[in-house]
CSV table of C-alpha atoms in Angstrom, one decimal:
chain,number,residue,atom,x,y,z
F,25,UNK,CA,0.0,0.0,0.0
F,26,UNK,CA,1.2,3.5,-0.8
F,27,UNK,CA,1.1,5.3,2.5
F,28,UNK,CA,0.8,9.0,3.2
F,29,UNK,CA,4.4,9.0,4.2
F,30,UNK,CA,5.4,7.3,1.0
F,31,UNK,CA,3.4,9.8,-1.1
F,32,UNK,CA,5.0,12.7,0.8
F,33,UNK,CA,8.4,11.2,-0.1
F,34,UNK,CA,7.4,11.2,-3.7
F,35,UNK,CA,6.3,14.8,-3.6
F,36,UNK,CA,9.4,15.9,-1.8
F,37,UNK,CA,11.5,14.1,-4.3
F,38,UNK,CA,9.7,15.8,-7.2
F,39,UNK,CA,10.2,19.1,-5.5
F,40,UNK,CA,14.0,18.4,-5.3
F,41,UNK,CA,14.0,17.5,-9.0
F,42,UNK,CA,12.4,20.8,-9.9
F,43,UNK,CA,14.8,22.7,-7.7
F,44,UNK,CA,17.8,21.0,-9.4
F,45,UNK,CA,16.5,21.7,-12.9
F,46,UNK,CA,18.5,24.4,-14.9
F,47,UNK,CA,17.1,27.8,-15.2
F,48,UNK,CA,16.6,27.6,-19.0
F,49,UNK,CA,15.9,25.0,-21.6
F,50,UNK,CA,16.2,25.0,-25.4
F,51,UNK,CA,16.2,28.2,-27.4
F,52,UNK,CA,12.8,29.6,-28.2
F,53,UNK,CA,11.6,28.5,-31.6
F,54,UNK,CA,14.2,25.7,-32.0
F,55,UNK,CA,13.0,23.2,-34.6
F,56,UNK,CA,14.1,19.6,-34.3
F,57,UNK,CA,13.9,18.6,-37.9
F,58,UNK,CA,16.1,21.3,-39.4
F,59,UNK,CA,18.9,19.4,-41.3
F,60,UNK,CA,22.6,20.0,-41.0
F,61,UNK,CA,23.7,22.1,-43.9
F,62,UNK,CA,25.5,19.3,-45.7
F,63,UNK,CA,25.1,18.5,-49.4
F,64,UNK,CA,24.3,15.0,-50.6
F,65,UNK,CA,27.4,12.7,-50.8
F,66,UNK,CA,28.7,12.0,-54.3
F,67,UNK,CA,27.2,8.6,-54.7
F,68,UNK,CA,23.7,9.9,-53.9
F,69,UNK,CA,24.2,12.9,-56.2
F,70,UNK,CA,25.2,10.6,-59.0
F,71,UNK,CA,22.1,8.4,-58.4
F,72,UNK,CA,19.9,11.5,-58.4
F,73,UNK,CA,21.0,12.3,-61.9
F,74,UNK,CA,20.7,8.7,-63.1
F,75,UNK,CA,17.4,7.7,-61.6
F,76,UNK,CA,14.9,7.2,-64.4
F,77,UNK,CA,11.7,8.7,-63.0
F,78,UNK,CA,10.9,11.4,-60.5
F,79,UNK,CA,9.8,11.9,-57.8
F,80,UNK,CA,12.0,9.4,-56.1
F,81,UNK,CA,13.5,8.8,-52.7
F,82,UNK,CA,17.1,7.6,-52.5
F,83,UNK,CA,18.3,5.8,-49.4
F,84,UNK,CA,22.0,6.3,-48.6
F,85,UNK,CA,22.9,2.8,-47.3
F,86,UNK,CA,26.5,3.6,-46.2
F,87,UNK,CA,25.1,6.7,-44.5
F,88,UNK,CA,22.3,4.7,-42.8
F,89,UNK,CA,24.8,2.0,-41.6
F,90,UNK,CA,27.2,4.7,-40.2
F,91,UNK,CA,24.3,6.6,-38.5
F,92,UNK,CA,22.8,3.5,-36.8
F,93,UNK,CA,26.1,2.1,-35.8
F,94,UNK,CA,27.1,5.4,-34.2
F,95,UNK,CA,23.9,5.8,-32.2
F,96,UNK,CA,23.8,2.1,-31.3
F,97,UNK,CA,27.4,1.9,-30.1
F,98,UNK,CA,27.2,5.1,-28.1
F,99,UNK,CA,24.1,3.9,-26.3
F,100,UNK,CA,25.5,0.5,-25.8
F,101,UNK,CA,28.5,2.1,-24.0
F,102,UNK,CA,26.0,2.9,-21.2
F,103,UNK,CA,24.1,-0.4,-21.5
F,104,UNK,CA,21.1,1.3,-23.2
F,105,UNK,CA,19.2,-0.7,-25.8
F,106,UNK,CA,17.6,0.7,-28.9
F,107,UNK,CA,14.0,0.2,-30.1
F,108,UNK,CA,13.5,1.9,-33.5
F,109,UNK,CA,10.3,3.9,-33.6
F,110,UNK,CA,8.3,2.6,-36.6
F,111,UNK,CA,6.1,5.7,-36.6
F,112,UNK,CA,9.1,7.5,-38.1
F,113,UNK,CA,9.9,5.1,-40.9
F,114,UNK,CA,8.1,2.0,-42.1
F,115,UNK,CA,10.1,1.2,-45.3
F,116,UNK,CA,10.6,-2.5,-45.1
F,117,UNK,CA,14.1,-2.8,-46.5
F,118,UNK,CA,15.3,-0.2,-44.0
F,119,UNK,CA,13.6,-2.1,-41.2
F,120,UNK,CA,15.1,-5.3,-42.4
F,121,UNK,CA,18.5,-3.7,-41.9
F,122,UNK,CA,17.7,-2.3,-38.5
F,123,UNK,CA,16.6,-5.8,-37.4
F,124,UNK,CA,19.9,-7.3,-38.8
F,125,UNK,CA,21.9,-4.7,-36.9
F,126,UNK,CA,20.4,-5.9,-33.6
F,127,UNK,CA,17.7,-3.2,-33.0
F,128,UNK,CA,14.3,-3.8,-31.5
F,129,UNK,CA,11.1,-2.2,-32.8
F,130,UNK,CA,8.8,0.3,-31.0
F,131,UNK,CA,5.2,0.2,-32.2
F,132,UNK,CA,2.4,2.8,-31.5
F,133,UNK,CA,-0.5,1.1,-33.3
F,134,UNK,CA,-1.8,-2.4,-34.0
F,135,UNK,CA,-0.7,-1.9,-37.6
F,136,UNK,CA,2.9,-1.2,-36.5
F,137,UNK,CA,2.8,-4.3,-34.3
F,138,UNK,CA,1.8,-6.4,-37.3
F,139,UNK,CA,4.6,-4.8,-39.4
F,140,UNK,CA,7.2,-5.5,-36.6
F,141,UNK,CA,6.1,-9.1,-36.5
F,142,UNK,CA,6.3,-9.5,-40.2
F,143,UNK,CA,9.8,-8.0,-40.3
F,144,UNK,CA,10.8,-10.4,-37.6
F,145,UNK,CA,12.2,-8.2,-34.8
F,146,UNK,CA,13.3,-10.2,-31.9
F,147,UNK,CA,11.9,-7.7,-29.4
F,148,UNK,CA,8.9,-5.4,-29.8
F,149,UNK,CA,8.1,-2.5,-27.4
F,150,UNK,CA,4.8,-0.7,-27.6
F,151,UNK,CA,2.7,2.1,-26.3
F,152,UNK,CA,-0.1,4.1,-27.8
F,153,UNK,CA,-3.6,5.4,-27.1
F,154,UNK,CA,-5.4,3.2,-29.7
F,155,UNK,CA,-5.0,-0.3,-28.2
F,156,UNK,CA,-8.2,-2.0,-27.2
F,157,UNK,CA,-8.5,-4.6,-24.4
F,158,UNK,CA,-8.3,-7.4,-26.9
F,159,UNK,CA,-5.2,-5.9,-28.5
F,160,UNK,CA,-3.6,-5.5,-25.1
F,161,UNK,CA,-4.3,-9.1,-24.2
F,162,UNK,CA,-2.7,-10.2,-27.5
F,163,UNK,CA,0.4,-8.1,-27.1
F,164,UNK,CA,1.0,-9.3,-23.5
F,165,UNK,CA,0.4,-12.9,-24.6
F,166,UNK,CA,2.9,-12.5,-27.5
F,167,UNK,CA,5.6,-11.2,-25.3
F,168,UNK,CA,5.5,-7.6,-26.5
F,169,UNK,CA,6.8,-5.1,-24.0
F,170,UNK,CA,3.6,-3.2,-23.7
F,171,UNK,CA,3.4,0.1,-21.6
F,172,UNK,CA,-0.1,1.2,-20.7
F,173,UNK,CA,-0.5,4.9,-21.0
F,174,UNK,CA,-3.9,5.5,-19.5
F,175,UNK,CA,-5.8,4.2,-16.4
F,176,UNK,CA,-8.2,2.5,-18.8
F,177,UNK,CA,-5.4,0.6,-20.4
F,178,UNK,CA,-3.8,-0.2,-17.1
F,179,UNK,CA,-7.1,-1.7,-15.9
F,180,UNK,CA,-7.4,-3.8,-19.1
F,181,UNK,CA,-3.9,-5.2,-18.7
F,182,UNK,CA,-4.0,-5.8,-14.9
F,183,UNK,CA,-5.6,-9.3,-15.1
F,184,UNK,CA,-3.8,-10.5,-18.3
F,185,UNK,CA,-0.8,-12.8,-17.8
F,186,UNK,CA,2.2,-10.9,-19.2
F,187,UNK,CA,5.1,-13.0,-20.5
F,188,UNK,CA,7.5,-10.1,-20.2
F,189,UNK,CA,5.8,-8.1,-17.5
F,190,UNK,CA,3.6,-5.0,-17.7
F,191,UNK,CA,4.8,-1.5,-18.3
F,192,UNK,CA,3.3,2.0,-17.7
F,193,UNK,CA,3.9,5.3,-19.4
F,194,UNK,CA,3.8,8.2,-16.9
F,195,UNK,CA,3.2,11.8,-17.8
F,196,UNK,CA,6.4,13.8,-16.9
F,197,UNK,CA,5.8,17.0,-14.8
F,198,UNK,CA,8.6,18.8,-16.7
F,199,UNK,CA,9.5,22.1,-15.2
F,200,UNK,CA,8.0,25.1,-17.1
F,201,UNK,CA,11.5,26.4,-18.0
F,202,UNK,CA,12.3,23.2,-19.8
F,203,UNK,CA,9.1,23.1,-21.9
F,204,UNK,CA,9.0,24.5,-25.4
F,205,UNK,CA,7.2,24.0,-28.7
F,206,UNK,CA,9.0,20.6,-29.0
F,207,UNK,CA,9.2,19.5,-25.4
F,208,UNK,CA,6.0,18.9,-23.4
F,209,UNK,CA,5.4,18.0,-19.8
F,210,UNK,CA,2.1,18.2,-18.0
F,211,UNK,CA,0.2,19.4,-21.1
F,212,UNK,CA,1.1,16.2,-23.1
F,213,UNK,CA,-2.0,14.1,-23.9
F,214,UNK,CA,0.0,11.0,-23.3
F,215,UNK,CA,0.9,9.2,-20.1
F,216,UNK,CA,-0.6,8.6,-16.7
F,217,UNK,CA,-0.8,11.2,-14.0
F,218,UNK,CA,0.2,9.8,-10.6
F,219,UNK,CA,-1.6,9.9,-7.3
F,220,UNK,CA,-1.6,7.5,-4.4
F,221,UNK,CA,-4.5,5.4,-5.7
F,222,UNK,CA,-3.0,5.1,-9.1
F,223,UNK,CA,0.4,4.0,-7.7
F,224,UNK,CA,-1.4,1.4,-5.7
F,225,UNK,CA,-3.2,0.1,-8.8
F,226,UNK,CA,0.1,0.0,-10.6
F,227,UNK,CA,1.7,-1.9,-7.8
F,228,UNK,CA,-1.2,-4.4,-7.6
F,229,UNK,CA,-1.0,-4.9,-11.4
F,230,UNK,CA,2.7,-5.9,-11.1
F,231,UNK,CA,4.1,-3.0,-13.2
F,232,UNK,CA,7.8,-3.6,-13.7
F,233,UNK,CA,8.6,-1.2,-16.4
F,234,UNK,CA,8.2,2.6,-16.8
F,235,UNK,CA,8.2,4.7,-19.9
F,236,UNK,CA,8.8,8.5,-20.0
F,237,UNK,CA,8.8,10.9,-23.0
F,238,UNK,CA,8.7,14.7,-23.3
F,239,UNK,CA,9.1,15.3,-27.0
F,240,UNK,CA,12.4,16.4,-28.6
F,241,UNK,CA,15.2,15.9,-26.1
F,242,UNK,CA,17.8,18.3,-24.8
F,243,UNK,CA,20.5,17.2,-22.3
F,244,UNK,CA,18.4,18.8,-19.6
F,245,UNK,CA,15.0,17.2,-20.5
F,246,UNK,CA,16.6,13.8,-21.0
F,247,UNK,CA,18.2,13.9,-17.6
F,248,UNK,CA,15.0,15.1,-15.9
F,249,UNK,CA,12.9,12.4,-17.3
F,250,UNK,CA,15.4,9.7,-16.3
F,251,UNK,CA,15.5,11.1,-12.8
F,252,UNK,CA,11.8,11.3,-12.7
F,253,UNK,CA,11.4,7.7,-13.9
F,254,UNK,CA,13.8,6.6,-11.2
F,255,UNK,CA,11.8,8.5,-8.6
F,256,UNK,CA,8.6,6.8,-9.6
F,257,UNK,CA,10.4,3.4,-9.7
F,258,UNK,CA,11.3,3.9,-6.1
F,259,UNK,CA,7.6,4.1,-5.2
F,260,UNK,CA,6.8,0.8,-6.9
F,261,UNK,CA,8.1,-2.6,-5.9
F,262,UNK,CA,9.6,-4.7,-8.8
F,263,UNK,CA,10.3,-2.0,-11.4
F,264,UNK,CA,13.6,-2.8,-13.0
F,265,UNK,CA,13.3,-1.3,-16.5
F,266,UNK,CA,13.0,2.2,-17.9
F,267,UNK,CA,12.1,3.2,-21.4
F,268,UNK,CA,13.5,6.8,-21.6
F,269,UNK,CA,11.6,7.6,-24.8
F,270,UNK,CA,12.8,9.1,-28.0
F,271,UNK,CA,13.2,12.6,-29.4
F,272,UNK,CA,17.0,12.1,-29.8
F,273,UNK,CA,17.5,13.7,-33.2
F,274,UNK,CA,19.3,16.9,-32.3
F,275,UNK,CA,21.3,15.2,-29.6
F,276,UNK,CA,22.4,12.5,-32.0
F,277,UNK,CA,23.6,15.1,-34.5
F,278,UNK,CA,26.1,16.3,-31.9
F,279,UNK,CA,28.0,13.2,-30.7
F,280,UNK,CA,29.8,15.0,-27.9
F,281,UNK,CA,26.6,16.5,-26.5
F,282,UNK,CA,24.9,13.1,-26.9
F,283,UNK,CA,27.6,11.3,-25.1
F,284,UNK,CA,27.6,13.8,-22.3
F,285,UNK,CA,23.8,13.5,-21.9
F,286,UNK,CA,23.9,9.7,-21.8
F,287,UNK,CA,26.8,9.9,-19.3
F,288,UNK,CA,24.7,12.1,-17.0
F,289,UNK,CA,21.7,9.7,-17.3
F,290,UNK,CA,24.0,6.8,-16.5
F,291,UNK,CA,25.4,8.6,-13.4
F,292,UNK,CA,21.9,9.3,-12.2
F,293,UNK,CA,20.8,5.7,-12.5
F,294,UNK,CA,24.0,4.6,-10.8
F,295,UNK,CA,23.1,6.8,-7.9
F,296,UNK,CA,19.6,5.2,-7.8
F,297,UNK,CA,21.1,1.8,-7.7
F,298,UNK,CA,23.4,2.7,-4.8
F,299,UNK,CA,20.5,4.2,-2.8
F,300,UNK,CA,17.8,1.6,-3.5
F,301,UNK,CA,19.8,-1.5,-4.4
F,302,UNK,CA,18.0,-1.9,-7.8
F,303,UNK,CA,19.7,-1.7,-11.2
F,304,UNK,CA,17.3,-0.2,-13.8
F,305,UNK,CA,17.9,-1.5,-17.3
F,306,UNK,CA,17.3,1.2,-19.9
F,307,UNK,CA,15.8,1.6,-23.4
F,308,UNK,CA,15.5,4.5,-25.8
F,309,UNK,CA,13.3,4.5,-28.8
F,310,UNK,CA,14.9,6.7,-31.5
F,311,UNK,CA,13.2,7.3,-34.9
F,312,UNK,CA,14.3,10.3,-36.8
F,313,UNK,CA,17.7,10.1,-35.0
F,314,UNK,CA,18.3,6.8,-37.0
F,315,UNK,CA,16.9,7.5,-40.4
F,316,UNK,CA,16.0,11.2,-41.1
F,317,UNK,CA,19.4,12.2,-42.6
F,318,UNK,CA,19.8,9.0,-44.6
F,319,UNK,CA,17.3,9.5,-47.4
F,320,UNK,CA,16.9,12.2,-50.1
F,321,UNK,CA,14.0,13.3,-52.3
F,322,UNK,CA,14.7,13.8,-56.0
F,323,UNK,CA,12.2,15.9,-57.8
F,324,UNK,CA,11.9,17.5,-61.3
F,325,UNK,CA,11.3,21.3,-61.8
F,326,UNK,CA,8.1,21.8,-63.7
F,327,UNK,CA,7.9,25.6,-63.7
F,328,UNK,CA,9.6,28.7,-62.3
F,329,UNK,CA,8.6,32.1,-61.2
F,330,UNK,CA,10.6,35.3,-60.9
F,331,UNK,CA,13.4,36.7,-63.0
F,332,UNK,CA,16.0,34.7,-61.0
F,333,UNK,CA,13.9,31.6,-60.3
F,334,UNK,CA,12.8,32.8,-56.8
F,335,UNK,CA,10.2,30.1,-56.8
F,336,UNK,CA,9.7,26.7,-58.5
F,337,UNK,CA,7.0,24.1,-58.9
F,338,UNK,CA,8.2,20.5,-58.7
F,339,UNK,CA,6.6,17.1,-59.3
F,340,UNK,CA,6.7,16.1,-55.6
F,341,UNK,CA,3.9,17.3,-53.2
F,342,UNK,CA,5.0,18.7,-49.9
F,343,UNK,CA,1.5,18.5,-48.7
F,344,UNK,CA,1.4,14.7,-49.4
F,345,UNK,CA,4.9,13.9,-48.2
F,346,UNK,CA,6.5,16.4,-45.9
F,347,UNK,CA,4.2,18.2,-43.4
F,348,UNK,CA,6.9,18.0,-40.7
F,349,UNK,CA,10.1,18.1,-42.8
F,350,UNK,CA,12.6,20.9,-43.2
F,351,UNK,CA,14.7,19.8,-46.1
F,352,UNK,CA,17.6,21.7,-47.8
F,353,UNK,CA,17.4,21.8,-51.6
F,354,UNK,CA,20.3,21.5,-54.1
F,355,UNK,CA,20.3,21.7,-57.8
F,356,UNK,CA,21.5,18.3,-59.2
F,357,UNK,CA,24.6,18.6,-61.3
F,358,UNK,CA,28.3,17.8,-61.3
F,359,UNK,CA,28.3,19.4,-57.9
F,360,UNK,CA,25.4,20.3,-55.6
F,361,UNK,CA,24.4,24.0,-55.7
F,362,UNK,CA,22.2,25.2,-52.9
F,363,UNK,CA,18.7,26.5,-53.9
F,364,UNK,CA,17.2,29.0,-51.5
F,365,UNK,CA,14.0,29.8,-53.3
F,366,UNK,CA,10.5,28.7,-52.6
F,367,UNK,CA,9.6,25.1,-53.6
F,368,UNK,CA,6.0,24.4,-54.3
F,369,UNK,CA,4.3,21.0,-55.0
F,370,UNK,CA,2.2,20.3,-58.1
F,371,UNK,CA,-1.3,20.1,-56.4
F,372,UNK,CA,-3.9,22.8,-56.7
F,373,UNK,CA,-3.5,23.9,-53.1
F,374,UNK,CA,-2.0,27.1,-51.9
F,375,UNK,CA,-0.1,25.5,-49.0
F,376,UNK,CA,1.6,22.8,-51.0
F,377,UNK,CA,5.0,24.2,-50.2
F,378,UNK,CA,8.1,22.7,-48.6
F,379,UNK,CA,9.4,24.3,-45.4
F,380,UNK,CA,13.1,24.5,-46.2
F,381,UNK,CA,16.3,25.8,-44.6
F,382,UNK,CA,18.8,26.1,-47.3
F,383,UNK,CA,20.7,29.4,-47.5
F,384,UNK,CA,21.9,30.8,-50.8
F,385,UNK,CA,25.5,29.9,-51.6
F,386,UNK,CA,28.0,32.1,-53.3
F,387,UNK,CA,26.6,31.0,-56.7
F,388,UNK,CA,22.8,30.7,-56.1
F,389,UNK,CA,21.1,28.0,-58.1
F,390,UNK,CA,18.7,29.2,-60.9
F,391,UNK,CA,16.8,26.1,-61.8
F,392,UNK,CA,14.9,25.8,-65.1
F,393,UNK,CA,12.1,23.4,-66.1
F,394,UNK,CA,13.4,20.0,-66.6
F,395,UNK,CA,16.2,20.4,-64.0
F,396,UNK,CA,16.2,18.2,-60.9
F,397,UNK,CA,16.4,19.3,-57.3
F,398,UNK,CA,17.5,17.0,-54.4
F,399,UNK,CA,16.2,17.5,-50.9
F,400,UNK,CA,18.1,16.3,-47.8
F,401,UNK,CA,16.8,14.8,-44.6
F,402,UNK,CA,13.9,12.9,-46.0
F,403,UNK,CA,14.2,9.6,-44.1
F,404,UNK,CA,11.7,10.0,-41.3
F,405,UNK,CA,8.2,11.4,-40.9
F,406,UNK,CA,7.8,11.8,-44.7
F,407,UNK,CA,6.7,8.7,-46.5
F,408,UNK,CA,4.9,7.5,-43.4
F,409,UNK,CA,2.7,10.5,-43.8
F,410,UNK,CA,2.2,9.7,-47.5
F,411,UNK,CA,-1.2,10.5,-49.0
F,412,UNK,CA,-2.5,10.8,-52.6
F,413,UNK,CA,-4.2,14.2,-52.6
F,414,UNK,CA,-4.8,15.1,-56.2
F,415,UNK,CA,-4.1,11.5,-57.1
F,416,UNK,CA,-0.4,12.3,-57.2
F,417,UNK,CA,1.6,9.1,-56.8
F,418,UNK,CA,4.0,8.6,-54.0
F,419,UNK,CA,7.7,8.4,-54.9
F,420,UNK,CA,9.4,5.2,-55.6
F,421,UNK,CA,12.2,4.3,-53.1
F,422,UNK,CA,15.6,3.2,-54.2
F,423,UNK,CA,18.7,2.0,-52.2
F,424,UNK,CA,22.1,3.4,-53.1
F,425,UNK,CA,25.5,2.2,-52.1
F,426,UNK,CA,29.0,3.5,-52.8
F,427,UNK,CA,29.0,1.3,-55.9
F,428,UNK,CA,25.7,2.3,-57.3
F,429,UNK,CA,22.2,0.9,-57.0
F,430,UNK,CA,21.5,-1.8,-54.4
F,431,UNK,CA,18.3,-2.9,-56.0
F,432,UNK,CA,15.5,-1.7,-58.3
F,433,UNK,CA,13.5,0.0,-55.5
F,434,UNK,CA,10.2,-0.4,-53.8
């Protein structure tokens, strides 16, 4: 039973966490999906010129391998396991490779569970608001590491035998100064708010795993949610596993900052083990951090506007493909030339426009109809959003290695 004394200990611990939080978080208006200003590598640029039909998405296989290896190995140095978020990318040949490289899969819907099982991931983690009681019973029976994220889901899972134990996603009371447009605490619609009765229900249900997530991570928010998860774990008997969530894109692009952040998390969990005698195994579930910068959109210029080509219309629809993306565009040629103009899609919709970040180079590109543009950072939260507004077909995907085409595409 969670006593009044125990609950006061939780509240005092939370107060200490808030007091220890830094005075400021991420810069106002920071966007997580802004790509690094790096042009496509030569083998991708060559493929962009050679691909027969546009629009097309080119996957940079050497880049993908290097990216996943870097994130995986850095996390492994702190005994943190990776579960790739399928909501970011569902391209099967990419998922096949993630499976072969030893990653697990994180699913947010029944459809993603089915996909993960078809791909053959050894371990599947899951949380999401759309799981019915029958779905929850199936997942727990199949050994999926399911984390209930509402009292209704927790009740549905409480009486179901769970091969790998039951988890619970808790809403993180992130300090106001660490919240932003991309980091959410109490206002998040996901996760369970804690009170003494809820903690008692979780204990009675045998919860052994906690999941926390606050959107795009900074070193400060990642450390806070790890410390908060450890605080909650101390209130429950038997919790030995934490899923620290995702939102690792910006951190993963800065290996030094990422290493420092994981080191701080590791130190915090080591302190928890010394104080409570429980070692908390840890997961993270990156999505964009693994795949975003490893794919490129190739699209043909259909029309131009302005004397210097200040705007172009292309054959790929931003509205259908890239509602969250911030690509950088380059004119395809012997060398990539940045294009800083406006890029519109082909649909009859005013807002069919790419949100881009490319700055003009010393020799600004002036594309003409028939030229090709290549857009960076197109490997996450793009094709998974794909729709066919205007009956515009989705791009075909191709896989490119240092030596040319890997296969004929999907």
